[in-house]
CSV table of C-alpha atoms in Angstrom, one decimal:
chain,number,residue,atom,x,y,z
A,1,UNK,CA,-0.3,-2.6,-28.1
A,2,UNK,CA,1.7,-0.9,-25.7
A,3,UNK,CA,3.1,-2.6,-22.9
A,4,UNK,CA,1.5,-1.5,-19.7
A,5,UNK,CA,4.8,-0.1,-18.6
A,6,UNK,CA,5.3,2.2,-21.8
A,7,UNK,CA,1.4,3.1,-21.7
A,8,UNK,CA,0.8,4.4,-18.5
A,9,UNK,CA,4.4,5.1,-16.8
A,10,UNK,CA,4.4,2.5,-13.8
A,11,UNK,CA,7.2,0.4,-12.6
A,12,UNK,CA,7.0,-2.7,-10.9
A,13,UNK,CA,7.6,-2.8,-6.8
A,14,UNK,CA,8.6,-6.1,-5.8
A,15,UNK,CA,7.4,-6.9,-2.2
A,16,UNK,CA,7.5,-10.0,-0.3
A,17,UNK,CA,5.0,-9.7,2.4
A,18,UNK,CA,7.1,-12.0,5.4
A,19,UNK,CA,10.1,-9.5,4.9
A,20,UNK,CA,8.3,-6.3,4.9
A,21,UNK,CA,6.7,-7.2,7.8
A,22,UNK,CA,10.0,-8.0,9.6
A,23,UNK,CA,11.5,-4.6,8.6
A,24,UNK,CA,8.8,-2.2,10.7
A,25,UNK,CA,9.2,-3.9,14.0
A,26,UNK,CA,10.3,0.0,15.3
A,27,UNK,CA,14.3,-0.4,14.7
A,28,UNK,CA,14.9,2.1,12.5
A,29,UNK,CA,18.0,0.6,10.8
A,30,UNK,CA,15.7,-2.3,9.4
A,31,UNK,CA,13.2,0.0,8.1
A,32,UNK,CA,16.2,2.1,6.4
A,33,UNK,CA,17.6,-1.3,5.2
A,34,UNK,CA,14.7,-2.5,3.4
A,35,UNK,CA,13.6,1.0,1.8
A,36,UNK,CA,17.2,0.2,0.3
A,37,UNK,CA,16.4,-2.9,-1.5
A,38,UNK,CA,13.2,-1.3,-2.5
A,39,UNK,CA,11.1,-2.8,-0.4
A,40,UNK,CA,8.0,-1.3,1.4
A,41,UNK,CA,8.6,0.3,4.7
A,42,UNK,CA,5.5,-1.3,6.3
A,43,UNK,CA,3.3,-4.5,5.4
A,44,UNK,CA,-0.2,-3.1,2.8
A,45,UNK,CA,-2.7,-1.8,5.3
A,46,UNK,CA,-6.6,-2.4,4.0
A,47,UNK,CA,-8.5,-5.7,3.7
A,48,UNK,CA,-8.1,-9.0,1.5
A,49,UNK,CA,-10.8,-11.7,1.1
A,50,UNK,CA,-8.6,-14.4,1.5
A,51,UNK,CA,-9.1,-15.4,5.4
A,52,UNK,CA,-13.0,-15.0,5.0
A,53,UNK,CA,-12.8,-16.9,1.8
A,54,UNK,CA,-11.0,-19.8,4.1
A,55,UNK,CA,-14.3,-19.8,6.5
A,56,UNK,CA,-16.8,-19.4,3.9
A,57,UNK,CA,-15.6,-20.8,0.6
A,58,UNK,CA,-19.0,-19.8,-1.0
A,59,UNK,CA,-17.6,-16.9,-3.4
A,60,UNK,CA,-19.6,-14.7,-1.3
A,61,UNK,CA,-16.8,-12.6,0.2
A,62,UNK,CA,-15.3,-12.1,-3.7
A,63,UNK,CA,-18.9,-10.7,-5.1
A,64,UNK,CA,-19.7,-7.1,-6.4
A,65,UNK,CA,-21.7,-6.4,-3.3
A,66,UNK,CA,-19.4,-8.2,-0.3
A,67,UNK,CA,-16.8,-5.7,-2.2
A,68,UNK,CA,-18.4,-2.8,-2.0
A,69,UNK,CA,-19.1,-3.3,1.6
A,70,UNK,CA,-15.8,-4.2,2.6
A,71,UNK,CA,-14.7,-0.7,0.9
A,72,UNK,CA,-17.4,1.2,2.5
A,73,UNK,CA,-16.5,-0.1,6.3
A,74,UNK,CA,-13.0,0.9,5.7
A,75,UNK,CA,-13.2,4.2,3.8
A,76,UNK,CA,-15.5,5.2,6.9
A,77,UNK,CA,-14.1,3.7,10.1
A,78,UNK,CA,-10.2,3.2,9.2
A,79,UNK,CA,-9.0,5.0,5.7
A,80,UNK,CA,-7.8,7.8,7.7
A,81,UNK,CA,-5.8,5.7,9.9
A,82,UNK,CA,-3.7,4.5,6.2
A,83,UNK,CA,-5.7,1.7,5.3
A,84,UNK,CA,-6.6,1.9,1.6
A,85,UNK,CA,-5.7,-1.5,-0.1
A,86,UNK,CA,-8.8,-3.5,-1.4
A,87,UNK,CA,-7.4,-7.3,-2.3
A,88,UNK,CA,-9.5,-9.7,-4.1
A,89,UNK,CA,-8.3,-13.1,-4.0
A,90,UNK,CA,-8.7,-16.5,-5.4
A,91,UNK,CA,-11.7,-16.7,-7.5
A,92,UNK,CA,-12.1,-13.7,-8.6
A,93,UNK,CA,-11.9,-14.8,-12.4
A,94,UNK,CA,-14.7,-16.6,-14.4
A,95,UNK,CA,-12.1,-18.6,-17.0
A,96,UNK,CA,-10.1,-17.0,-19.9
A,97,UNK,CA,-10.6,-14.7,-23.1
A,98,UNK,CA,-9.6,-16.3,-26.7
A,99,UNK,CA,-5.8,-15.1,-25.8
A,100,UNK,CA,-5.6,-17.1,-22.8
A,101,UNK,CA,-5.6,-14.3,-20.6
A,102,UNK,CA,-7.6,-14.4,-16.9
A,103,UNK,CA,-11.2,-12.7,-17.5
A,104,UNK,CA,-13.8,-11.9,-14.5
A,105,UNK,CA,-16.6,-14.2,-13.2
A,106,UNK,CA,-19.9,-12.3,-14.8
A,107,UNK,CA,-21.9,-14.1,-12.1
A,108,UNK,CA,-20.1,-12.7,-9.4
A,109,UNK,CA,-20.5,-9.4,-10.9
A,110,UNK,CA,-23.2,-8.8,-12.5
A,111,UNK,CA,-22.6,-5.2,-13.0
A,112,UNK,CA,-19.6,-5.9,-14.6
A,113,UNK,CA,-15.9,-6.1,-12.6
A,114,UNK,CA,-15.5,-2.5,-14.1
A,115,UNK,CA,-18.5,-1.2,-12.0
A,116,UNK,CA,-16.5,-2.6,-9.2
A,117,UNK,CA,-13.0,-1.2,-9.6
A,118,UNK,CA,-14.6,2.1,-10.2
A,119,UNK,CA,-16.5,2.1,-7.1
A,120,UNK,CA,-13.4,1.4,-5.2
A,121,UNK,CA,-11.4,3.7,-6.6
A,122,UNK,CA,-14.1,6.2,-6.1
A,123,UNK,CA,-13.9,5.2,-2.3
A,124,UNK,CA,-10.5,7.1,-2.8
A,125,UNK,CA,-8.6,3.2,-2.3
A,126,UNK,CA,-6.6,0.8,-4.3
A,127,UNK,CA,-7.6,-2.7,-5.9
A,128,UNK,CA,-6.0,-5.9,-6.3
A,129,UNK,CA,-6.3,-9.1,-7.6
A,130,UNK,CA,-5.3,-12.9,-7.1
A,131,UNK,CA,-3.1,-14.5,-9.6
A,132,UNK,CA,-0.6,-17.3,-10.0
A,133,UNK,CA,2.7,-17.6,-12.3
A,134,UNK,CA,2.5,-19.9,-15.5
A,135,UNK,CA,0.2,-20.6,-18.7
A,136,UNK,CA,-3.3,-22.1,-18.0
A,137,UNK,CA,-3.0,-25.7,-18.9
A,138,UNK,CA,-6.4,-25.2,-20.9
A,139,UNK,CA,-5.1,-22.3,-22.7
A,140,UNK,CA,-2.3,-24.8,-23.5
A,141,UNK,CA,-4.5,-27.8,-24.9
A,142,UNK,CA,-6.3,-25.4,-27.1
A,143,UNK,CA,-3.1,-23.8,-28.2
A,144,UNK,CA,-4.6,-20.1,-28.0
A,145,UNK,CA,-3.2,-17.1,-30.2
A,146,UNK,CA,-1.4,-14.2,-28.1
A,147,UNK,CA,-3.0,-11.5,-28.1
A,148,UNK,CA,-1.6,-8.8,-30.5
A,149,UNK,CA,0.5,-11.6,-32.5
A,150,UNK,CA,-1.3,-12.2,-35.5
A,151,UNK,CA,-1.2,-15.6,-34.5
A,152,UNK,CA,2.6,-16.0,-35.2
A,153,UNK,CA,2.7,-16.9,-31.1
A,154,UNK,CA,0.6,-19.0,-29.3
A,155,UNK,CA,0.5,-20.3,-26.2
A,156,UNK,CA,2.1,-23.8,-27.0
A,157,UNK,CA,4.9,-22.3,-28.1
A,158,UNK,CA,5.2,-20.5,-24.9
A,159,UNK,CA,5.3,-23.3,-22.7
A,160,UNK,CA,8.3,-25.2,-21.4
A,161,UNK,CA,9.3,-28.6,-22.4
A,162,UNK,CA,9.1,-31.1,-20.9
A,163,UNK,CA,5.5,-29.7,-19.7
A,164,UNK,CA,6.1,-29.0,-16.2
A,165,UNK,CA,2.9,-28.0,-13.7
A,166,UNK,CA,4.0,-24.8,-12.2
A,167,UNK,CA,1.2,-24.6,-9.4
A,168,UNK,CA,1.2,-25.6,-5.6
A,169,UNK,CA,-1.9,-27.7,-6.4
A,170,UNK,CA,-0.7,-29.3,-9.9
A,171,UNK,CA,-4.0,-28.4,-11.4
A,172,UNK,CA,-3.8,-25.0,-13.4
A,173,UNK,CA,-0.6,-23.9,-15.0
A,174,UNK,CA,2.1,-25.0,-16.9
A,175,UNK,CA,5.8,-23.3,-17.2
A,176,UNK,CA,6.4,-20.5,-19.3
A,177,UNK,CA,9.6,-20.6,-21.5
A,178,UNK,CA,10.9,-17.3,-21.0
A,179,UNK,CA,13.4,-17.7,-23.7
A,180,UNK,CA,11.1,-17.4,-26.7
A,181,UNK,CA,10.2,-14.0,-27.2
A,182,UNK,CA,6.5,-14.6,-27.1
A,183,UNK,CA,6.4,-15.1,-23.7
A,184,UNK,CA,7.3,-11.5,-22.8
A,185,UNK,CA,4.3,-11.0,-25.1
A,186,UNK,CA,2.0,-13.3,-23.4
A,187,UNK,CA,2.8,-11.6,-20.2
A,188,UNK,CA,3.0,-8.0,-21.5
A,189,UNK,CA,-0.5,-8.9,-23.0
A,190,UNK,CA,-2.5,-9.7,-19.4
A,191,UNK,CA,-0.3,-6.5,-18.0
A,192,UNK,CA,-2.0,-4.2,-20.1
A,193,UNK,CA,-5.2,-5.7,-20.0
A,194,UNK,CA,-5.3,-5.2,-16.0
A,195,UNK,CA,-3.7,-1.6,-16.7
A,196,UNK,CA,-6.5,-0.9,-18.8
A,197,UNK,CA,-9.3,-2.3,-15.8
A,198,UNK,CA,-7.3,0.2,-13.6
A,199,UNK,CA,-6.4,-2.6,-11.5
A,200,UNK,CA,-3.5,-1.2,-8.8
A,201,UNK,CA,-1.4,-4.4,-7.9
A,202,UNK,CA,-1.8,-8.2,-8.1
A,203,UNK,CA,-0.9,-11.0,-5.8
A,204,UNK,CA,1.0,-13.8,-6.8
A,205,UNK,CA,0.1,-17.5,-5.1
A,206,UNK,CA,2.4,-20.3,-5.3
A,207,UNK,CA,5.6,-18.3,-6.3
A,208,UNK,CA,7.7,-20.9,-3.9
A,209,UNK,CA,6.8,-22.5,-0.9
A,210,UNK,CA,5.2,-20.4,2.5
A,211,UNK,CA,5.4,-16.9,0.5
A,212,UNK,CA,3.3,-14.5,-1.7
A,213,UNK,CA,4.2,-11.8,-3.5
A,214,UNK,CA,2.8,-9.0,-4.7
A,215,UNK,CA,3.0,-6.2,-7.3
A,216,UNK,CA,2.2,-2.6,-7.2
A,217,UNK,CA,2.3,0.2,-9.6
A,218,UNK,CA,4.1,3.0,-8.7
A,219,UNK,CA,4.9,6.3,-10.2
């Protein structure tokens, strides 16, 4: 399989939200400055379920339907004013496919995550989702084949020794070993797999301490 980059022409943009937002505070040189390092020139404008996930930690504000009116409201009352990004966070996912790769939660959308991207898109706006960095440490204990490997990689081999918990919470993920070439795979693997949902950007948690990042597709 193609990696996501090769398949559908996108690069990666690197942004790190507390510095974007420092560059647009109306002095011009800072916004020329960070457009240099490739940065955005303002913060992502739409909504993210994050804060009302914080109030409500019910899974409400990450279902099909809480979705669809969040991308309603804004395609009709602030779309025109720039606002256009869609951000599902934490949650989102109901477990793992056979690869180890993150796979949606079917209760939380029972029409299918598909149904969902589409109707976003189709509200003329882009959708992201929640991730964070490392191997799940269940995909690890059952030693999962990568996809697209013929089982010659799995996720064991992947992982760093001495197993080291890569998450804020020291619950989910393990290290990846970036110098066996399976791990590129690994990676290249859930890439392609959210390429092929349509899904715009992603949002990576616990990438060090007080930031997140994200990651867009661009042309």
């Amino acid at each position: 399989m193609k990696s996501l980059a090769k398949r559908i022409g996108v690069s990666l943009l690197l942004c790190m939200v507390v510095a974007v937002q420092a560059g647009v505070t109306g002095i011009t040189g800072n916004v020329a400055e960070a457009a240099d390092k490739a940065l955005a020139q303002k913060p992502y404008m739409g909504w993210s379920s994050y804060s009302m996930q914080v109030y409500e930690p019910s899974g409400n504000w990450i279902s099909a339907e809480r979705i669809k009116e969040q991308s309603d409201a804004m395609h009709e009352k602030l779309q025109a004013y720039g606002y256009d990004y869609i951000n599902i966070d934490a949650g989102w996912n109901g477990g793992m496919d056979e690869y180890g790769r993150p796979i949606p939660n079917a209760e939380r959308y029972p029409g299918g995550f598909q149904e969902v991207i589409d109707y976003v898109h189709n509200n003329g706006q882009k959708i992201g989702i929640y991730l964070i960095p490392g191997v799940s440490i269940d995909a690890y204990n059952q030693n999962l084949e990568i996809y697209g490997t013929n089982g010659e990689c799995r996720i064991q081999d992947i992982t760093y020794k001495p197993l080291t918990v890569m998450d804020y919470w020291n619950s989910y993920t393990y290290k990846i070993d970036f110098t066996n070439p399976c791990a590129q795979k690994y990676v290249d693997s859930i890439a392609d797999l959210l390429g092929e949902w349509g899904i715009d950007f992603v949002k990576f948690d616990s990438v060090t301490p007080g930031l997140a990042y994200c990651f867009q597709k661009s042309a």
